[in-house]
mmCIF file of C-alpha atoms in Angstrom:
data_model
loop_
_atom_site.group_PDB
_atom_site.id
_atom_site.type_symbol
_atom_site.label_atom_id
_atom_site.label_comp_id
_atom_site.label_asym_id
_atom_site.label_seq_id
_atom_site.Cartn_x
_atom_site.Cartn_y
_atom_site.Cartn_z
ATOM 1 C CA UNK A 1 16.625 6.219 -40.587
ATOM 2 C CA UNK A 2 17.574 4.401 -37.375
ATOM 3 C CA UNK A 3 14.875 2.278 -35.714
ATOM 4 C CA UNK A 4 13.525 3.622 -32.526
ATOM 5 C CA UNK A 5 14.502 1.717 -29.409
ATOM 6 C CA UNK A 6 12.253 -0.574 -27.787
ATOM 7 C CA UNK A 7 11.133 -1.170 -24.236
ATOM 8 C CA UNK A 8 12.975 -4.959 -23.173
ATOM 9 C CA UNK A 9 9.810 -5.931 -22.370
ATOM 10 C CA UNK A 10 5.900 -5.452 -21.115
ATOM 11 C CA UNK A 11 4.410 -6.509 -17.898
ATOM 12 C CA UNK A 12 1.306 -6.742 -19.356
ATOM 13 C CA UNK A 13 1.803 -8.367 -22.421
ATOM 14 C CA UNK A 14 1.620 -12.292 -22.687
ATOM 15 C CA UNK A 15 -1.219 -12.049 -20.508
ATOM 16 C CA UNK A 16 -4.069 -15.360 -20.562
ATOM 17 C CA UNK A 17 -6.969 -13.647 -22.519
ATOM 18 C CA UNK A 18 -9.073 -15.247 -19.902
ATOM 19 C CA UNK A 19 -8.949 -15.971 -15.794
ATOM 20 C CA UNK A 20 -8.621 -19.839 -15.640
ATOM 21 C CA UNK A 21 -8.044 -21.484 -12.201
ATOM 22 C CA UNK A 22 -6.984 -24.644 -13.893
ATOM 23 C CA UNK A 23 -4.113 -23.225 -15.993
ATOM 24 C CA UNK A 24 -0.888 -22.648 -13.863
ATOM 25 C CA UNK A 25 0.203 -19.549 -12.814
ATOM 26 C CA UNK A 26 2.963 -18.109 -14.559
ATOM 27 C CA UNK A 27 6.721 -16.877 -12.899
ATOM 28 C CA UNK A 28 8.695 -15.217 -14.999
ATOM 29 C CA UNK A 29 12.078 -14.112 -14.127
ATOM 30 C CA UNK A 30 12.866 -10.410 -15.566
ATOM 31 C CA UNK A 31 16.269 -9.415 -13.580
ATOM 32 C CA UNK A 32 18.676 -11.780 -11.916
ATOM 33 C CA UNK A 33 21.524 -10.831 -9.968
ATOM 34 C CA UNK A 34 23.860 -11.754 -7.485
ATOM 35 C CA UNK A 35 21.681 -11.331 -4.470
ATOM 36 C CA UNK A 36 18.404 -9.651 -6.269
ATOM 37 C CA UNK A 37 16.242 -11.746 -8.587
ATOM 38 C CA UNK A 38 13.034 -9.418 -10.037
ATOM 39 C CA UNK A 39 9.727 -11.740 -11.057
ATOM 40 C CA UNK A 40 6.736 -11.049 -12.734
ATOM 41 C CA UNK A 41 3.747 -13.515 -11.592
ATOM 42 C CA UNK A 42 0.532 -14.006 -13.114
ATOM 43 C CA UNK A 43 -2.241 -15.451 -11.352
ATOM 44 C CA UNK A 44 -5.634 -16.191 -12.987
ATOM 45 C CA UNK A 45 -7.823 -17.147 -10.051
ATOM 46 C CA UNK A 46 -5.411 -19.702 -8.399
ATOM 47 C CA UNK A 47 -4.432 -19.872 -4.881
ATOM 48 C CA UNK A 48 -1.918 -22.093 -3.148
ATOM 49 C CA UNK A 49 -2.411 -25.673 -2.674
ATOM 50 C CA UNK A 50 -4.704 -26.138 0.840
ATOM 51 C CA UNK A 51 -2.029 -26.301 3.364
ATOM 52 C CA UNK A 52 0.469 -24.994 1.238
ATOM 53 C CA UNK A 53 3.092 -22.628 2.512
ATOM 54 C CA UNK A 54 5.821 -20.805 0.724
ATOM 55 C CA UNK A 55 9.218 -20.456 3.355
ATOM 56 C CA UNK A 56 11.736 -18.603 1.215
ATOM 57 C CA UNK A 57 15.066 -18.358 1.597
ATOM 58 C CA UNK A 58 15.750 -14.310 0.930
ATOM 59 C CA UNK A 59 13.268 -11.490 1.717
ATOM 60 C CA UNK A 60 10.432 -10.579 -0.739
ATOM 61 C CA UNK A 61 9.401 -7.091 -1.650
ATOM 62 C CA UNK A 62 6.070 -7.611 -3.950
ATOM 63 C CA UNK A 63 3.729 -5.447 -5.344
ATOM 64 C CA UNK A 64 0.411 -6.164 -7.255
ATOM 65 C CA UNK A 65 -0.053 -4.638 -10.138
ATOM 66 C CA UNK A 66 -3.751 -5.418 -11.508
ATOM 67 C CA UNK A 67 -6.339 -7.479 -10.421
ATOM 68 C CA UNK A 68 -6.841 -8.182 -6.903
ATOM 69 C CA UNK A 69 -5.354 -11.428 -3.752
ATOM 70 C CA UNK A 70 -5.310 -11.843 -0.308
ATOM 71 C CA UNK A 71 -2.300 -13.111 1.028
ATOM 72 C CA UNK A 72 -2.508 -15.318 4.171
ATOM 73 C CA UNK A 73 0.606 -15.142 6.996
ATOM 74 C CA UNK A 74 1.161 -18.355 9.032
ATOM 75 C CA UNK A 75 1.837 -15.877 11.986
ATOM 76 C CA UNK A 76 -1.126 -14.513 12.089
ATOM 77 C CA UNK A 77 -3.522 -17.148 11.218
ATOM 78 C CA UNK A 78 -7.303 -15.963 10.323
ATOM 79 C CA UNK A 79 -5.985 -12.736 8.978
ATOM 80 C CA UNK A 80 -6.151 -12.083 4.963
ATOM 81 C CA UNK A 81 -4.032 -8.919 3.895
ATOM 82 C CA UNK A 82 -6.139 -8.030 0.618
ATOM 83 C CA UNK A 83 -3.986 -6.633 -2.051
ATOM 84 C CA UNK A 84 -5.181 -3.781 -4.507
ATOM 85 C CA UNK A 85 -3.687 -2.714 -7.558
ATOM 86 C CA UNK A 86 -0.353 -0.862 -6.466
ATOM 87 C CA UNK A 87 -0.610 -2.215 -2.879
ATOM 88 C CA UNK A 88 2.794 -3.201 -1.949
ATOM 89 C CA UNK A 89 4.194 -5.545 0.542
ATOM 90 C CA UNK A 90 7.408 -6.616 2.696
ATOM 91 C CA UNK A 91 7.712 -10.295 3.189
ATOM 92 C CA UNK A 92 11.129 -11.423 5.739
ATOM 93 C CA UNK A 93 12.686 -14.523 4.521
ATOM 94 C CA UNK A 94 10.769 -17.464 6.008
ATOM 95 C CA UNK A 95 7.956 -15.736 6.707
ATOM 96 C CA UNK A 96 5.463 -18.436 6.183
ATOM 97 C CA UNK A 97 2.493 -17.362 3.592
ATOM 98 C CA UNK A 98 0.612 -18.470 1.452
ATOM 99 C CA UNK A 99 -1.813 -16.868 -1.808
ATOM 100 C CA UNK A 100 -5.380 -17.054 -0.052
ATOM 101 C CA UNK A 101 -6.988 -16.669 -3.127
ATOM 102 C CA UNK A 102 -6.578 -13.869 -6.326
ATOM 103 C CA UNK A 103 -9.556 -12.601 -8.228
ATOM 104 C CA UNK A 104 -11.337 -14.527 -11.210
ATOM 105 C CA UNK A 105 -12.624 -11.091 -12.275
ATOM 106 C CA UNK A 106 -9.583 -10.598 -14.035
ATOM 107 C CA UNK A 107 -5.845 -11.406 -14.352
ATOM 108 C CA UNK A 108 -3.839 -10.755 -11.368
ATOM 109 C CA UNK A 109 -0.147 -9.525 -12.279
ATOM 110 C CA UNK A 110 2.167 -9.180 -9.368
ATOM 111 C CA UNK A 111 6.126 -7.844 -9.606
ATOM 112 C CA UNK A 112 8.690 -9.343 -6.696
ATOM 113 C CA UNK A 113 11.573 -8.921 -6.305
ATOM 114 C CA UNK A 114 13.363 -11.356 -4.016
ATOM 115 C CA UNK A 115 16.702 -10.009 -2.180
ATOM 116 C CA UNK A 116 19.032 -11.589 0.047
ATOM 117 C CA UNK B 1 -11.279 -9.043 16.962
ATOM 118 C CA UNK B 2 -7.886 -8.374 14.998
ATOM 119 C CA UNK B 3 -7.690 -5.900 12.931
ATOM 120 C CA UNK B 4 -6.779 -6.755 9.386
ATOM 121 C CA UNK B 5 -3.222 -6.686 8.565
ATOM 122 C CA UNK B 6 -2.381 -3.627 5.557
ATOM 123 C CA UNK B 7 -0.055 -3.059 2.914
ATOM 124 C CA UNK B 8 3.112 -1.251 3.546
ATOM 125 C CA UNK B 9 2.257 1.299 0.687
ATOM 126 C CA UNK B 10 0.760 1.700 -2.228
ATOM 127 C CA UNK B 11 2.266 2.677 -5.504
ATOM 128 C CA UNK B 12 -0.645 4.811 -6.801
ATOM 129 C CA UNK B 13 -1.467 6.775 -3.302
ATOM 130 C CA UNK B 14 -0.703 10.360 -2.225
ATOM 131 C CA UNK B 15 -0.577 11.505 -6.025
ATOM 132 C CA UNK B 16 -0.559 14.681 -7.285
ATOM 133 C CA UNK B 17 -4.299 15.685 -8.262
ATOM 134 C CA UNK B 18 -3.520 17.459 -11.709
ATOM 135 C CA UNK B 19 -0.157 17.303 -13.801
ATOM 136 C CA UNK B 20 1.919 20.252 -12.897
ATOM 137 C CA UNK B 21 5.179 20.938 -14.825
ATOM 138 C CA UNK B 22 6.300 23.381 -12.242
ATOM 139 C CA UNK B 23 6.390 21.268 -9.439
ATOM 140 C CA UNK B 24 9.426 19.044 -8.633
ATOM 141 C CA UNK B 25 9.152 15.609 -9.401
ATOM 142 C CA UNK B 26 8.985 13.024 -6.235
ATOM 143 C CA UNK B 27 11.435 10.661 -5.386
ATOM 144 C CA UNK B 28 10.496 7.891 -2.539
ATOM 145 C CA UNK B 29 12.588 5.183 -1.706
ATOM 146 C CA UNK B 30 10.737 1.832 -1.074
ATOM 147 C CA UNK B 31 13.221 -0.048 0.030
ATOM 148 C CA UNK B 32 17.144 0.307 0.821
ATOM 149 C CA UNK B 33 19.885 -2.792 1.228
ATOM 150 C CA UNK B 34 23.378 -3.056 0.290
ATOM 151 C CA UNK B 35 23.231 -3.284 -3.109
ATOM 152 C CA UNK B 36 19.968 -2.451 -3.859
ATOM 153 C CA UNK B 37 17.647 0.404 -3.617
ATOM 154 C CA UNK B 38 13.701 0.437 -5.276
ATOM 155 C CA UNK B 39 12.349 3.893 -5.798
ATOM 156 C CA UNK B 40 8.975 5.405 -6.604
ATOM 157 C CA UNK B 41 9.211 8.412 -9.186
ATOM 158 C CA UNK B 42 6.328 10.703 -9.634
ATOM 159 C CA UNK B 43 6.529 12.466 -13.008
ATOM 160 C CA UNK B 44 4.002 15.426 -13.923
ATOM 161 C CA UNK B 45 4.526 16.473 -17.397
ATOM 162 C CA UNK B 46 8.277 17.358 -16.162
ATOM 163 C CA UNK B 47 11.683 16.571 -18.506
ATOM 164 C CA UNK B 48 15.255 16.358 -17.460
ATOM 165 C CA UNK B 49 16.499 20.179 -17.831
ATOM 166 C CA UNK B 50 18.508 20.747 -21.071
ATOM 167 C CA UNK B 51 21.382 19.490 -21.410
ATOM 168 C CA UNK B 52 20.924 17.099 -18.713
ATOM 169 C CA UNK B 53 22.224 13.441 -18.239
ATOM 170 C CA UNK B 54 21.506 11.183 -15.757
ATOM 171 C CA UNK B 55 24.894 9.049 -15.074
ATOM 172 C CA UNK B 56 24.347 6.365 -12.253
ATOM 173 C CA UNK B 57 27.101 4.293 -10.240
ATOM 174 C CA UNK B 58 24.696 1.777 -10.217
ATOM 175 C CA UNK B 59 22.723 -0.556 -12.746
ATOM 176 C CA UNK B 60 18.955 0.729 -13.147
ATOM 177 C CA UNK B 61 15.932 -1.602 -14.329
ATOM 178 C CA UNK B 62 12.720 0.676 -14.519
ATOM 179 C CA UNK B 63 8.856 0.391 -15.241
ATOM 180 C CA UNK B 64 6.717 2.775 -16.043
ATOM 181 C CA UNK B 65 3.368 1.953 -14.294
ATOM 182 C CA UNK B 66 1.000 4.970 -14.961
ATOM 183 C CA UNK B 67 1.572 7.612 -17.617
ATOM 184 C CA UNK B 68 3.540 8.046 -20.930
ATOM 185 C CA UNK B 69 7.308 9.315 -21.091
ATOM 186 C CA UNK B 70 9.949 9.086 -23.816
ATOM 187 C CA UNK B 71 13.727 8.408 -22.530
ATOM 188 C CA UNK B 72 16.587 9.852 -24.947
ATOM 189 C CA UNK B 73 20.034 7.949 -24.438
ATOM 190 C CA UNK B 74 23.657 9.471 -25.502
ATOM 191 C CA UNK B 75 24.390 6.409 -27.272
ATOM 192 C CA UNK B 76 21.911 6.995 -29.585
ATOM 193 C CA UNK B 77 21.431 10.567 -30.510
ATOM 194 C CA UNK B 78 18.514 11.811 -32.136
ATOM 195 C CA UNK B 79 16.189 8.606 -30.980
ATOM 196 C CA UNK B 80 13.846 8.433 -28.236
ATOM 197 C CA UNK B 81 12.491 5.599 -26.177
ATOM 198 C CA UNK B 82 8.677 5.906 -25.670
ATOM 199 C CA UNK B 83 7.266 3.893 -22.191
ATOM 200 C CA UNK B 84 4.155 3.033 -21.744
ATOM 201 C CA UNK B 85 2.646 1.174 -19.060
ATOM 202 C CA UNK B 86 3.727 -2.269 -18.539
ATOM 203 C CA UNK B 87 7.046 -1.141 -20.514
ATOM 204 C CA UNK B 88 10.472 -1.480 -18.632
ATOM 205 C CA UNK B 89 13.708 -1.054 -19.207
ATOM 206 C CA UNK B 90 17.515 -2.035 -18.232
ATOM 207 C CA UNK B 91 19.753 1.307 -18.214
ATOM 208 C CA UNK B 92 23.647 -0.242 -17.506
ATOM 209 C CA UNK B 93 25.772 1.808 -15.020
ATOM 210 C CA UNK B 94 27.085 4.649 -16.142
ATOM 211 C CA UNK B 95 24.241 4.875 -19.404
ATOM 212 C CA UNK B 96 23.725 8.450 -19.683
ATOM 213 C CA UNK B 97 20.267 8.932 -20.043
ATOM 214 C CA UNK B 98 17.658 11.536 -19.814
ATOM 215 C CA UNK B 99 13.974 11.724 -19.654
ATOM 216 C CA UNK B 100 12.929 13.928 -22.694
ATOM 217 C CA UNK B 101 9.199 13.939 -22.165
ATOM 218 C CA UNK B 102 6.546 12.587 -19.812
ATOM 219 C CA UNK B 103 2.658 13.164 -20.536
ATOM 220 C CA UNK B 104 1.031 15.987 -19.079
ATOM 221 C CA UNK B 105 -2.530 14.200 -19.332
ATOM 222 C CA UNK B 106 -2.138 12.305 -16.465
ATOM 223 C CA UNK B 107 0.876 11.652 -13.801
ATOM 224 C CA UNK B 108 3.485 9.404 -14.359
ATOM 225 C CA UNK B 109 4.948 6.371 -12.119
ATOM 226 C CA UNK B 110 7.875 4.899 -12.092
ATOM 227 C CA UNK B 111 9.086 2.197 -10.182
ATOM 228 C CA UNK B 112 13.129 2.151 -10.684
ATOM 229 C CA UNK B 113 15.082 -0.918 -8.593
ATOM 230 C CA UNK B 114 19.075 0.063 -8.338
ATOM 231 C CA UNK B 115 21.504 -2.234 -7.993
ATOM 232 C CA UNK B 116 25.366 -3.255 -8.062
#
């Protein structure tokens, strides 16, 4: 009897048993293509460096998946955009932003996918 | 005072209330570019009809998010790819596939990213 087929992988498996704001957060690439590159992220309580920016070269569509973040824009400074599970967002290439903070409640597991 | 800047969508919002076989299943597109398209898919205990086969022009990489379904491919008769949540999947151009099953305990979510 044949073996049944198996998913290629889990979004949700590999994750840290534990939030840890020392531990790095992990990027893992899942699809690349010409043009389209699809990412998990895991965050366990991290945010970005203080005065840390991220000023990418393609467009970023990004959703969060579990836990919970703000992001911070650089263009509109004072305002956190707090992300729920299944709260989706467009980011334009070289839109300055930055991870404000992401919940130590729990592991935070974001999907992006970066586009040109 | 500004108000605080929201999420474009959210993955998980304007679901159905109760499974309902009978209804049609919803198709949302996220996001559109050349070369790439990123769909929601609403599933409520539907299947592809008999006999049905999904055969794409383009590449499809797919998570399930919410739900249960089991995927059948012609490649491989008689076997039947069970998702769960987290679980995702490449399906090459041109892969006929169907969806043979989703749950009827709960809806079903799909996120599906096209692409050249």
């Amino acid at each position: 009897m044949d073996t049944p087929p198996l998913p290629d992988t889990n979004l949700f498996a590999g994750l840290p048993s534990y939030p840890d704001p020392e531990a790095a957060e992990q990027f893992t690439t899942l699809l690349a293509r010409p043009g389209i590159r699809v990412e998990r992220i895991v965050s366990s309580g991290q945010a970005s460096p203080p005065g840390f920016w991220y000023d990418q070269p393609q467009h970023e569509w990004v959703v969060l998946l579990r836990g919970n973040a703000g992001l911070a824009f650089a263009d509109t400074p004072g305002l956190i955009l707090t992300l729920n599970p299944g709260d989706a967002v467009t980011i334009a290439a070289h839109r300055r932003h930055r991870v404000e903070w992401t919940t130590q409640a729990e592991t935070t597991v974001w999907l992006a996918i970066h586009y040109d």
